[in-house]
Amino acid sequence: MVPLDHGQLSVAKHVVAGAKRLTVLTGAGISAESGIPTFRGPDGYWRGHSPEELASMDGFLKNPQLVWEWYLERRRTIRSCQPNPGHDALAFLDSRKEFCGVVTQNVDGLHKLAGSQNLIEIHGNIWLTQCISCPYKVDESQSPITFRLNCPECDSLLRPGVVWFGEELPSGGWQQANEWVKDSELLIVVGTSAVVYPAANLIPIARDAGSYIIEVNISNTPASSTADICLYGKAAEILPLLVDMKAP
Ligand code: OAD
């Protein structure tokens, strides 16, 4: 891991403190310290699993039971995890009037649990269960984790309320995320490999809008060359330093 440059950190703190409008884009790395695996790391979800099999409508229709087993296993992991100081630091930003919000690719719900209210979960939320045919949709975050395949309203198939490969992002959230990014003078990009589109497009969109970009990650990503400052280290350790949590 590249060491954290404390000079860069103090410049970044200054930029964050002075930003008139700011938005944060997060990925799986922010939840790593909470105990949730990332996707592309050495112990990531996609090692030994095929995204096409487990995270696409085709894969689901071929073997809905297998797909549900994977999501239920992930729900069990997530239920045993808590937000970490990185999530807490971003939730604290809600108290700043200049803050647009957090756009997260994570489906684990930990930003919400940490108290973030200006939040867009652009890939959905793993606790939602919805019917593939009718409007039935429930939040199961407080329910026992059990296997249910058929819709109680129409008997069609139930699926998790997450965005799969090949699916469009819900348009309301995506539009709002674009507006926040274009309206911001600072984008903080945290714990994402920045290779999944369209989410990763928010970074060049910010750049084109003239935004300053700070990246927080344990290693380089394709976004690093676009960033003005790269802070190398764990999000759970760097974000509380970056965000002055004593400010009103
Ligand atoms: P990835 O697994 O692709 O990337 C995680 C990133 O977090 C990597 O760049 C790591 O270097 C970094 N990282 C790991 N631990 C960290 C830590 N403690 N602190 C800071 N950074 C750390 O996850 P995402 O970029 O979120 O989509 O993946 C994007 C999308 O791909 C996911 O939302 C999911 C996946 O397939 C869908 O399922 C649609």
PDB file of C-alpha atoms and ligand atoms in Angstrom:
ATOM      1  CA  MET A   1       0.000   0.000   0.000  1.00  0.00           C
ATOM      2  CA  VAL A   2       1.298   3.495  -0.862  1.00  0.00           C
ATOM      3  CA  PRO A   3       1.810   5.470   2.386  1.00  0.00           C
ATOM      4  CA  LEU A   4      -0.436   8.388   3.256  1.00  0.00           C
ATOM      5  CA  ASP A   5       1.161  11.726   2.426  1.00  0.00           C
ATOM      6  CA  HIS A   6       0.372  13.994   5.393  1.00  0.00           C
ATOM      7  CA  GLY A   7       1.133  17.131   3.367  1.00  0.00           C
ATOM      8  CA  GLN A   8      -1.489  16.082   0.818  1.00  0.00           C
ATOM      9  CA  LEU A   9      -3.892  15.311   3.661  1.00  0.00           C
ATOM     10  CA  SER A  10      -3.613  18.803   5.084  1.00  0.00           C
ATOM     11  CA  VAL A  11      -4.175  20.370   1.629  1.00  0.00           C
ATOM     12  CA  ALA A  12      -7.203  18.097   1.173  1.00  0.00           C
ATOM     13  CA  LYS A  13      -8.596  19.038   4.606  1.00  0.00           C
ATOM     14  CA  HIS A  14      -8.325  22.683   3.651  1.00  0.00           C
ATOM     15  CA  VAL A  15     -10.178  22.052   0.360  1.00  0.00           C
ATOM     16  CA  VAL A  16     -12.937  20.102   2.139  1.00  0.00           C
ATOM     17  CA  ALA A  17     -13.329  22.770   4.832  1.00  0.00           C
ATOM     18  CA  GLY A  18     -13.610  25.535   2.232  1.00  0.00           C
ATOM     19  CA  ALA A  19     -15.775  23.801  -0.384  1.00  0.00           C
ATOM     20  CA  LYS A  20     -18.979  25.678  -1.096  1.00  0.00           C
ATOM     21  CA  ARG A  21     -20.700  22.606  -2.584  1.00  0.00           C
ATOM     22  CA  LEU A  22     -19.477  19.028  -2.269  1.00  0.00           C
ATOM     23  CA  THR A  23     -20.575  15.516  -3.203  1.00  0.00           C
ATOM     24  CA  VAL A  24     -19.121  12.121  -2.242  1.00  0.00           C
ATOM     25  CA  LEU A  25     -19.084   8.983  -4.395  1.00  0.00           C
ATOM     26  CA  THR A  26     -18.494   5.751  -2.471  1.00  0.00           C
ATOM     27  CA  GLY A  27     -17.848   2.107  -3.325  1.00  0.00           C
ATOM     28  CA  ALA A  28     -17.262  -1.172  -1.538  1.00  0.00           C
ATOM     29  CA  GLY A  29     -13.952  -0.022   0.013  1.00  0.00           C
ATOM     30  CA  ILE A  30     -15.733   2.196   2.524  1.00  0.00           C
ATOM     31  CA  SER A  31     -17.441  -0.856   4.029  1.00  0.00           C
ATOM     32  CA  ALA A  32     -14.289  -3.006   4.102  1.00  0.00           C
ATOM     33  CA  GLU A  33     -13.477  -2.013   7.694  1.00  0.00           C
ATOM     34  CA  SER A  34     -17.016  -2.967   8.676  1.00  0.00           C
ATOM     35  CA  GLY A  35     -16.231  -6.520   7.559  1.00  0.00           C
ATOM     36  CA  ILE A  36     -17.984  -6.562   4.179  1.00  0.00           C
ATOM     37  CA  PRO A  37     -15.885  -7.924   1.297  1.00  0.00           C
ATOM     38  CA  THR A  38     -15.250  -5.754  -1.753  1.00  0.00           C
ATOM     39  CA  PHE A  39     -15.936  -7.153  -5.250  1.00  0.00           C
ATOM     40  CA  ARG A  40     -12.590  -7.094  -7.024  1.00  0.00           C
ATOM     41  CA  GLY A  41     -10.071  -7.526  -4.189  1.00  0.00           C
ATOM     42  CA  PRO A  42      -8.118 -10.755  -3.523  1.00  0.00           C
ATOM     43  CA  ASP A  43     -10.953 -11.936  -1.242  1.00  0.00           C
ATOM     44  CA  GLY A  44     -13.597 -10.071  -3.231  1.00  0.00           C
ATOM     45  CA  TYR A  45     -17.026 -11.377  -4.166  1.00  0.00           C
ATOM     46  CA  TRP A  46     -16.139 -11.761  -7.825  1.00  0.00           C
ATOM     47  CA  ARG A  47     -13.249 -14.091  -7.052  1.00  0.00           C
ATOM     48  CA  GLY A  48     -14.705 -17.541  -7.591  1.00  0.00           C
ATOM     49  CA  HIS A  49     -18.097 -16.143  -8.611  1.00  0.00           C
ATOM     50  CA  SER A  50     -19.356 -15.050 -11.957  1.00  0.00           C
ATOM     51  CA  PRO A  51     -21.121 -11.655 -12.082  1.00  0.00           C
ATOM     52  CA  GLU A  52     -23.171 -12.900 -15.062  1.00  0.00           C
ATOM     53  CA  GLU A  53     -24.405 -15.891 -13.045  1.00  0.00           C
ATOM     54  CA  LEU A  54     -25.200 -14.031  -9.816  1.00  0.00           C
ATOM     55  CA  ALA A  55     -25.907 -10.444 -10.803  1.00  0.00           C
ATOM     56  CA  SER A  56     -27.845 -10.403 -14.055  1.00  0.00           C
ATOM     57  CA  MET A  57     -31.454 -11.075 -15.016  1.00  0.00           C
ATOM     58  CA  ASP A  58     -30.347 -13.916 -17.344  1.00  0.00           C
ATOM     59  CA  GLY A  59     -28.437 -15.601 -14.514  1.00  0.00           C
ATOM     60  CA  PHE A  60     -31.404 -15.129 -12.178  1.00  0.00           C
ATOM     61  CA  LEU A  61     -33.913 -16.622 -14.596  1.00  0.00           C
ATOM     62  CA  LYS A  62     -31.606 -19.615 -15.171  1.00  0.00           C
ATOM     63  CA  ASN A  63     -31.194 -20.345 -11.462  1.00  0.00           C
ATOM     64  CA  PRO A  64     -33.171 -18.069  -9.110  1.00  0.00           C
ATOM     65  CA  GLN A  65     -32.471 -20.289  -6.110  1.00  0.00           C
ATOM     66  CA  LEU A  66     -28.679 -20.020  -6.546  1.00  0.00           C
ATOM     67  CA  VAL A  67     -28.899 -16.241  -6.938  1.00  0.00           C
ATOM     68  CA  TRP A  68     -31.104 -15.881  -3.859  1.00  0.00           C
ATOM     69  CA  GLU A  69     -28.767 -18.083  -1.803  1.00  0.00           C
ATOM     70  CA  TRP A  70     -25.903 -15.723  -2.643  1.00  0.00           C
ATOM     71  CA  TYR A  71     -27.925 -12.633  -1.712  1.00  0.00           C
ATOM     72  CA  LEU A  72     -29.194 -14.227   1.524  1.00  0.00           C
ATOM     73  CA  GLU A  73     -25.604 -15.076   2.462  1.00  0.00           C
ATOM     74  CA  ARG A  74     -24.653 -11.453   1.823  1.00  0.00           C
ATOM     75  CA  ARG A  75     -27.627 -10.275   3.913  1.00  0.00           C
ATOM     76  CA  ARG A  76     -26.405 -12.480   6.783  1.00  0.00           C
ATOM     77  CA  THR A  77     -22.924 -10.967   6.564  1.00  0.00           C
ATOM     78  CA  ILE A  78     -24.274  -7.418   6.404  1.00  0.00           C
ATOM     79  CA  ARG A  79     -26.636  -7.961   9.328  1.00  0.00           C
ATOM     80  CA  SER A  80     -23.654  -8.778  11.517  1.00  0.00           C
ATOM     81  CA  CYS A  81     -21.820  -5.571  10.462  1.00  0.00           C
ATOM     82  CA  GLN A  82     -21.946  -1.998  11.706  1.00  0.00           C
ATOM     83  CA  PRO A  83     -21.085   1.317  10.043  1.00  0.00           C
ATOM     84  CA  ASN A  84     -17.453   2.334  10.647  1.00  0.00           C
ATOM     85  CA  PRO A  85     -15.904   5.780  11.322  1.00  0.00           C
ATOM     86  CA  GLY A  86     -15.744   6.388   7.544  1.00  0.00           C
ATOM     87  CA  HIS A  87     -19.530   6.117   7.239  1.00  0.00           C
ATOM     88  CA  ASP A  88     -19.892   8.248  10.394  1.00  0.00           C
ATOM     89  CA  ALA A  89     -17.676  11.003   8.981  1.00  0.00           C
ATOM     90  CA  LEU A  90     -19.775  11.190   5.805  1.00  0.00           C
ATOM     91  CA  ALA A  91     -23.025  11.200   7.818  1.00  0.00           C
ATOM     92  CA  PHE A  92     -21.612  14.156   9.728  1.00  0.00           C
ATOM     93  CA  LEU A  93     -21.381  16.101   6.433  1.00  0.00           C
ATOM     94  CA  ASP A  94     -25.192  16.281   6.379  1.00  0.00           C
ATOM     95  CA  SER A  95     -24.880  18.974   9.027  1.00  0.00           C
ATOM     96  CA  ARG A  96     -23.059  21.232   6.528  1.00  0.00           C
ATOM     97  CA  LYS A  97     -25.322  23.420   4.434  1.00  0.00           C
ATOM     98  CA  GLU A  98     -22.916  23.175   1.481  1.00  0.00           C
ATOM     99  CA  PHE A  99     -23.274  19.395   1.337  1.00  0.00           C
ATOM    100  CA  CYS A 100     -25.106  17.903  -1.630  1.00  0.00           C
ATOM    101  CA  GLY A 101     -24.896  14.273  -0.551  1.00  0.00           C
ATOM    102  CA  VAL A 102     -23.407  10.800  -0.778  1.00  0.00           C
ATOM    103  CA  VAL A 103     -23.872   8.802  -3.974  1.00  0.00           C
ATOM    104  CA  THR A 104     -23.104   5.191  -3.123  1.00  0.00           C
ATOM    105  CA  GLN A 105     -22.702   2.115  -5.292  1.00  0.00           C
ATOM    106  CA  ASN A 106     -23.046  -0.001  -2.153  1.00  0.00           C
ATOM    107  CA  VAL A 107     -26.227  -1.925  -1.487  1.00  0.00           C
ATOM    108  CA  ASP A 108     -25.381  -2.722   2.157  1.00  0.00           C
ATOM    109  CA  GLY A 109     -27.404   0.131   3.683  1.00  0.00           C
ATOM    110  CA  LEU A 110     -24.547   1.130   6.041  1.00  0.00           C
ATOM    111  CA  HIS A 111     -24.597   4.814   5.036  1.00  0.00           C
ATOM    112  CA  LYS A 112     -28.264   4.947   6.029  1.00  0.00           C
ATOM    113  CA  LEU A 113     -27.532   3.126   9.274  1.00  0.00           C
ATOM    114  CA  ALA A 114     -24.780   5.657  10.027  1.00  0.00           C
ATOM    115  CA  GLY A 115     -27.383   8.407   9.635  1.00  0.00           C
ATOM    116  CA  SER A 116     -26.691   9.769   6.126  1.00  0.00           C
ATOM    117  CA  GLN A 117     -29.874  11.377   4.857  1.00  0.00           C
ATOM    118  CA  ASN A 118     -28.718  13.099   1.690  1.00  0.00           C
ATOM    119  CA  LEU A 119     -28.060   9.736   0.122  1.00  0.00           C
ATOM    120  CA  ILE A 120     -28.542   8.079  -3.256  1.00  0.00           C
ATOM    121  CA  GLU A 121     -28.089   4.308  -3.382  1.00  0.00           C
ATOM    122  CA  ILE A 122     -27.613   4.124  -7.150  1.00  0.00           C
ATOM    123  CA  HIS A 123     -27.288   0.324  -7.229  1.00  0.00           C
ATOM    124  CA  GLY A 124     -30.306  -0.184  -4.956  1.00  0.00           C
ATOM    125  CA  ASN A 125     -30.454  -1.798  -1.521  1.00  0.00           C
ATOM    126  CA  ILE A 126     -29.938  -5.472  -0.721  1.00  0.00           C
ATOM    127  CA  TRP A 127     -32.712  -5.411   1.914  1.00  0.00           C
ATOM    128  CA  LEU A 128     -35.396  -4.630  -0.650  1.00  0.00           C
ATOM    129  CA  THR A 129     -37.294  -7.562  -2.112  1.00  0.00           C
ATOM    130  CA  GLN A 130     -39.433  -6.892  -5.131  1.00  0.00           C
ATOM    131  CA  CYS A 131     -41.550  -8.758  -7.654  1.00  0.00           C
ATOM    132  CA  ILE A 132     -40.278  -9.016 -11.227  1.00  0.00           C
ATOM    133  CA  SER A 133     -43.862  -8.691 -12.552  1.00  0.00           C
ATOM    134  CA  CYS A 134     -46.013  -6.574 -10.225  1.00  0.00           C
ATOM    135  CA  PRO A 135     -45.370  -3.485  -8.014  1.00  0.00           C
ATOM    136  CA  TYR A 136     -44.878  -5.597  -4.829  1.00  0.00           C
ATOM    137  CA  LYS A 137     -41.809  -4.297  -2.964  1.00  0.00           C
ATOM    138  CA  VAL A 138     -40.854  -4.681   0.717  1.00  0.00           C
ATOM    139  CA  ASP A 139     -37.979  -3.596   2.953  1.00  0.00           C
ATOM    140  CA  GLU A 140     -36.740  -6.700   4.763  1.00  0.00           C
ATOM    141  CA  SER A 141     -33.998  -5.005   6.778  1.00  0.00           C
ATOM    142  CA  GLN A 142     -35.835  -5.808  10.020  1.00  0.00           C
ATOM    143  CA  SER A 143     -37.195  -9.213   8.976  1.00  0.00           C
ATOM    144  CA  PRO A 144     -35.792 -12.688   9.562  1.00  0.00           C
ATOM    145  CA  ILE A 145     -33.509 -13.701   6.688  1.00  0.00           C
ATOM    146  CA  THR A 146     -35.515 -16.409   4.941  1.00  0.00           C
ATOM    147  CA  PHE A 147     -35.785 -17.707   1.410  1.00  0.00           C
ATOM    148  CA  ARG A 148     -38.916 -16.547  -0.432  1.00  0.00           C
ATOM    149  CA  LEU A 149     -39.119 -17.105  -4.161  1.00  0.00           C
ATOM    150  CA  ASN A 150     -42.712 -16.294  -5.039  1.00  0.00           C
ATOM    151  CA  CYS A 151     -44.579 -13.017  -4.882  1.00  0.00           C
ATOM    152  CA  PRO A 152     -47.442 -13.090  -2.333  1.00  0.00           C
ATOM    153  CA  GLU A 153     -49.496 -10.848  -4.659  1.00  0.00           C
ATOM    154  CA  CYS A 154     -49.116 -12.516  -8.049  1.00  0.00           C
ATOM    155  CA  ASP A 155     -46.958 -15.653  -7.544  1.00  0.00           C
ATOM    156  CA  SER A 156     -44.325 -14.423  -9.996  1.00  0.00           C
ATOM    157  CA  LEU A 157     -40.631 -14.421  -8.969  1.00  0.00           C
ATOM    158  CA  LEU A 158     -39.252 -12.226  -6.195  1.00  0.00           C
ATOM    159  CA  ARG A 159     -35.812 -10.667  -6.676  1.00  0.00           C
ATOM    160  CA  PRO A 160     -33.501  -8.504  -4.558  1.00  0.00           C
ATOM    161  CA  GLY A 161     -33.946  -4.754  -5.089  1.00  0.00           C
ATOM    162  CA  VAL A 162     -30.476  -4.186  -6.506  1.00  0.00           C
ATOM    163  CA  VAL A 163     -29.305  -3.139  -9.954  1.00  0.00           C
ATOM    164  CA  TRP A 164     -27.873  -6.000 -11.985  1.00  0.00           C
ATOM    165  CA  PHE A 165     -25.423  -5.931 -14.874  1.00  0.00           C
ATOM    166  CA  GLY A 166     -27.240  -5.000 -18.075  1.00  0.00           C
ATOM    167  CA  GLU A 167     -29.932  -3.047 -16.191  1.00  0.00           C
ATOM    168  CA  GLU A 168     -30.391   0.702 -16.199  1.00  0.00           C
ATOM    169  CA  LEU A 169     -29.965   2.676 -13.018  1.00  0.00           C
ATOM    170  CA  PRO A 170     -33.243   4.037 -11.598  1.00  0.00           C
ATOM    171  CA  SER A 171     -33.539   7.313 -13.519  1.00  0.00           C
ATOM    172  CA  GLY A 172     -34.532   9.573 -10.585  1.00  0.00           C
ATOM    173  CA  GLY A 173     -31.449   8.695  -8.546  1.00  0.00           C
ATOM    174  CA  TRP A 174     -29.088   8.887 -11.489  1.00  0.00           C
ATOM    175  CA  GLN A 175     -30.434  12.296 -12.521  1.00  0.00           C
ATOM    176  CA  GLN A 176     -30.119  13.624  -8.963  1.00  0.00           C
ATOM    177  CA  ALA A 177     -26.549  12.270  -8.707  1.00  0.00           C
ATOM    178  CA  ASN A 178     -25.656  14.091 -11.945  1.00  0.00           C
ATOM    179  CA  GLU A 179     -27.167  17.314 -10.638  1.00  0.00           C
ATOM    180  CA  TRP A 180     -25.261  17.093  -7.334  1.00  0.00           C
ATOM    181  CA  VAL A 181     -21.964  16.402  -9.094  1.00  0.00           C
ATOM    182  CA  LYS A 182     -22.410  19.210 -11.637  1.00  0.00           C
ATOM    183  CA  ASP A 183     -23.440  21.571  -8.860  1.00  0.00           C
ATOM    184  CA  SER A 184     -20.402  20.746  -6.691  1.00  0.00           C
ATOM    185  CA  GLU A 185     -16.975  22.281  -6.657  1.00  0.00           C
ATOM    186  CA  LEU A 186     -15.556  19.203  -4.916  1.00  0.00           C
ATOM    187  CA  LEU A 187     -16.080  15.471  -5.481  1.00  0.00           C
ATOM    188  CA  ILE A 188     -14.602  13.011  -2.961  1.00  0.00           C
ATOM    189  CA  VAL A 189     -14.267   9.530  -4.467  1.00  0.00           C
ATOM    190  CA  VAL A 190     -13.968   6.835  -1.796  1.00  0.00           C
ATOM    191  CA  GLY A 191     -13.168   3.119  -2.012  1.00  0.00           C
ATOM    192  CA  THR A 192     -14.247   2.408  -5.549  1.00  0.00           C
ATOM    193  CA  SER A 193     -12.318   0.715  -8.351  1.00  0.00           C
ATOM    194  CA  ALA A 194     -14.102   3.187 -10.669  1.00  0.00           C
ATOM    195  CA  VAL A 195     -14.569   0.586 -13.394  1.00  0.00           C
ATOM    196  CA  VAL A 196     -18.341   0.064 -13.260  1.00  0.00           C
ATOM    197  CA  TYR A 197     -20.393   2.343 -15.481  1.00  0.00           C
ATOM    198  CA  PRO A 198     -22.365   4.511 -15.482  1.00  0.00           C
ATOM    199  CA  ALA A 199     -21.441   5.178 -11.819  1.00  0.00           C
ATOM    200  CA  ALA A 200     -17.779   5.757 -12.699  1.00  0.00           C
ATOM    201  CA  ASN A 201     -18.875   8.379 -15.232  1.00  0.00           C
ATOM    202  CA  LEU A 202     -19.652  10.720 -12.348  1.00  0.00           C
ATOM    203  CA  ILE A 203     -15.886  11.304 -12.062  1.00  0.00           C
ATOM    204  CA  PRO A 204     -15.348  12.707 -15.614  1.00  0.00           C
ATOM    205  CA  ILE A 205     -18.682  14.527 -15.283  1.00  0.00           C
ATOM    206  CA  ALA A 206     -17.290  16.268 -12.183  1.00  0.00           C
ATOM    207  CA  ARG A 207     -14.024  17.005 -13.958  1.00  0.00           C
ATOM    208  CA  ASP A 208     -15.834  18.493 -16.970  1.00  0.00           C
ATOM    209  CA  ALA A 209     -17.851  20.668 -14.589  1.00  0.00           C
ATOM    210  CA  GLY A 210     -14.565  22.064 -13.240  1.00  0.00           C
ATOM    211  CA  SER A 211     -14.749  20.236  -9.928  1.00  0.00           C
ATOM    212  CA  TYR A 212     -11.791  19.507  -7.660  1.00  0.00           C
ATOM    213  CA  ILE A 213     -11.434  15.747  -7.065  1.00  0.00           C
ATOM    214  CA  ILE A 214     -10.044  14.001  -3.980  1.00  0.00           C
ATOM    215  CA  GLU A 215      -9.659  10.223  -4.087  1.00  0.00           C
ATOM    216  CA  VAL A 216      -9.462   8.060  -0.953  1.00  0.00           C
ATOM    217  CA  ASN A 217      -8.367   4.490  -1.631  1.00  0.00           C
ATOM    218  CA  ILE A 218      -5.826   1.914  -0.503  1.00  0.00           C
ATOM    219  CA  SER A 219      -4.421   1.784  -4.031  1.00  0.00           C
ATOM    220  CA  ASN A 220      -4.414   3.470  -7.433  1.00  0.00           C
ATOM    221  CA  THR A 221      -7.475   3.232  -9.658  1.00  0.00           C
ATOM    222  CA  PRO A 222      -8.344   4.494 -13.152  1.00  0.00           C
ATOM    223  CA  ALA A 223      -9.736   7.588 -11.370  1.00  0.00           C
ATOM    224  CA  SER A 224      -6.370   8.418  -9.786  1.00  0.00           C
ATOM    225  CA  SER A 225      -5.028  10.182 -12.865  1.00  0.00           C
ATOM    226  CA  THR A 226      -8.125  12.415 -12.886  1.00  0.00           C
ATOM    227  CA  ALA A 227      -7.916  13.242  -9.175  1.00  0.00           C
ATOM    228  CA  ASP A 228      -6.199  16.376  -7.903  1.00  0.00           C
ATOM    229  CA  ILE A 229      -5.208  14.612  -4.698  1.00  0.00           C
ATOM    230  CA  CYS A 230      -5.016  10.880  -3.925  1.00  0.00           C
ATOM    231  CA  LEU A 231      -5.051   9.972  -0.240  1.00  0.00           C
ATOM    232  CA  TYR A 232      -3.823   6.429   0.208  1.00  0.00           C
ATOM    233  CA  GLY A 233      -5.159   4.489   3.153  1.00  0.00           C
ATOM    234  CA  LYS A 234      -8.244   2.977   4.705  1.00  0.00           C
ATOM    235  CA  ALA A 235     -11.393   5.041   4.294  1.00  0.00           C
ATOM    236  CA  ALA A 236     -12.352   4.347   7.913  1.00  0.00           C
ATOM    237  CA  GLU A 237      -9.127   6.023   9.029  1.00  0.00           C
ATOM    238  CA  ILE A 238      -8.782   8.824   6.471  1.00  0.00           C
ATOM    239  CA  LEU A 239     -12.353  10.168   6.276  1.00  0.00           C
ATOM    240  CA  PRO A 240     -12.572  11.168   9.967  1.00  0.00           C
ATOM    241  CA  LEU A 241      -9.298  13.089   9.456  1.00  0.00           C
ATOM    242  CA  LEU A 242     -10.516  14.674   6.220  1.00  0.00           C
ATOM    243  CA  VAL A 243     -13.863  15.821   7.592  1.00  0.00           C
ATOM    244  CA  ASP A 244     -13.627  18.194  10.514  1.00  0.00           C
ATOM    245  CA  MET A 245     -16.210  16.627  12.795  1.00  0.00           C
ATOM    246  CA  LYS A 246     -15.929  19.447  15.307  1.00  0.00           C
ATOM    247  CA  ALA A 247     -17.342  22.053  12.900  1.00  0.00           C
ATOM    248  CA  PRO A 248     -20.921  23.252  13.577  1.00  0.00           C
TER     249      PRO A 248
HETATM  250  P1  OAD B   1     -14.614  -2.886  -6.076  1.00  0.00           P
HETATM  251  O1  OAD B   1     -14.475  -4.162  -5.318  1.00  0.00           O
HETATM  252  O2  OAD B   1     -14.538  -2.955  -7.540  1.00  0.00           O
HETATM  253  O3  OAD B   1     -13.492  -1.852  -5.598  1.00  0.00           O
HETATM  254  C1  OAD B   1     -13.265  -1.610  -4.242  1.00  0.00           C
HETATM  255  C2  OAD B   1     -12.234  -0.509  -4.133  1.00  0.00           C
HETATM  256  O4  OAD B   1     -12.061  -0.213  -2.771  1.00  0.00           O
HETATM  257  C3  OAD B   1     -10.852  -0.868  -4.702  1.00  0.00           C
HETATM  258  O5  OAD B   1     -10.390   0.209  -5.506  1.00  0.00           O
HETATM  259  C4  OAD B   1      -9.994  -1.050  -3.450  1.00  0.00           C
HETATM  260  O6  OAD B   1      -8.654  -0.650  -3.669  1.00  0.00           O
HETATM  261  C5  OAD B   1     -10.675  -0.099  -2.490  1.00  0.00           C
HETATM  262  N1  OAD B   1     -10.545  -0.452  -1.057  1.00  0.00           N
HETATM  263  C6  OAD B   1     -10.509  -1.675  -0.482  1.00  0.00           C
HETATM  264  N2  OAD B   1     -10.439  -1.571   0.842  1.00  0.00           N
HETATM  265  C7  OAD B   1     -10.431  -0.253   1.130  1.00  0.00           C
HETATM  266  C8  OAD B   1     -10.393   0.497   2.336  1.00  0.00           C
HETATM  267  N3  OAD B   1     -10.345  -0.099   3.513  1.00  0.00           N
HETATM  268  N4  OAD B   1     -10.430   1.850   2.233  1.00  0.00           N
HETATM  269  C9  OAD B   1     -10.463   2.477   1.034  1.00  0.00           C
HETATM  270  N5  OAD B   1     -10.503   1.813  -0.132  1.00  0.00           N
HETATM  271  C10 OAD B   1     -10.483   0.477  -0.095  1.00  0.00           C
HETATM  272  O7  OAD B   1     -15.973  -2.197  -5.576  1.00  0.00           O
HETATM  273  P2  OAD B   1     -16.801  -1.036  -6.269  1.00  0.00           P
HETATM  274  O8  OAD B   1     -15.920  -0.065  -6.970  1.00  0.00           O
HETATM  275  O9  OAD B   1     -17.748  -0.524  -5.255  1.00  0.00           O
HETATM  276  O10 OAD B   1     -22.078  -3.488  -8.756  1.00  0.00           O
HETATM  277  O11 OAD B   1     -17.598  -1.860  -7.344  1.00  0.00           O
HETATM  278  C11 OAD B   1     -18.541  -1.199  -8.130  1.00  0.00           C
HETATM  279  C12 OAD B   1     -19.668  -2.125  -8.452  1.00  0.00           C
HETATM  280  O12 OAD B   1     -19.137  -3.342  -9.005  1.00  0.00           O
HETATM  281  C13 OAD B   1     -20.465  -2.606  -7.260  1.00  0.00           C
HETATM  282  O13 OAD B   1     -21.429  -1.679  -6.863  1.00  0.00           O
HETATM  283  C14 OAD B   1     -21.075  -3.857  -7.781  1.00  0.00           C
HETATM  284  C15 OAD B   1     -19.856  -4.457  -8.418  1.00  0.00           C
HETATM  285  O14 OAD B   1     -20.046  -5.397  -9.394  1.00  0.00           O
HETATM  286  C16 OAD B   1     -23.139  -4.269  -8.979  1.00  0.00           C
HETATM  287  O15 OAD B   1     -23.314  -5.318  -8.398  1.00  0.00           O
HETATM  288  C17 OAD B   1     -24.062  -3.708 -10.008  1.00  0.00           C
END
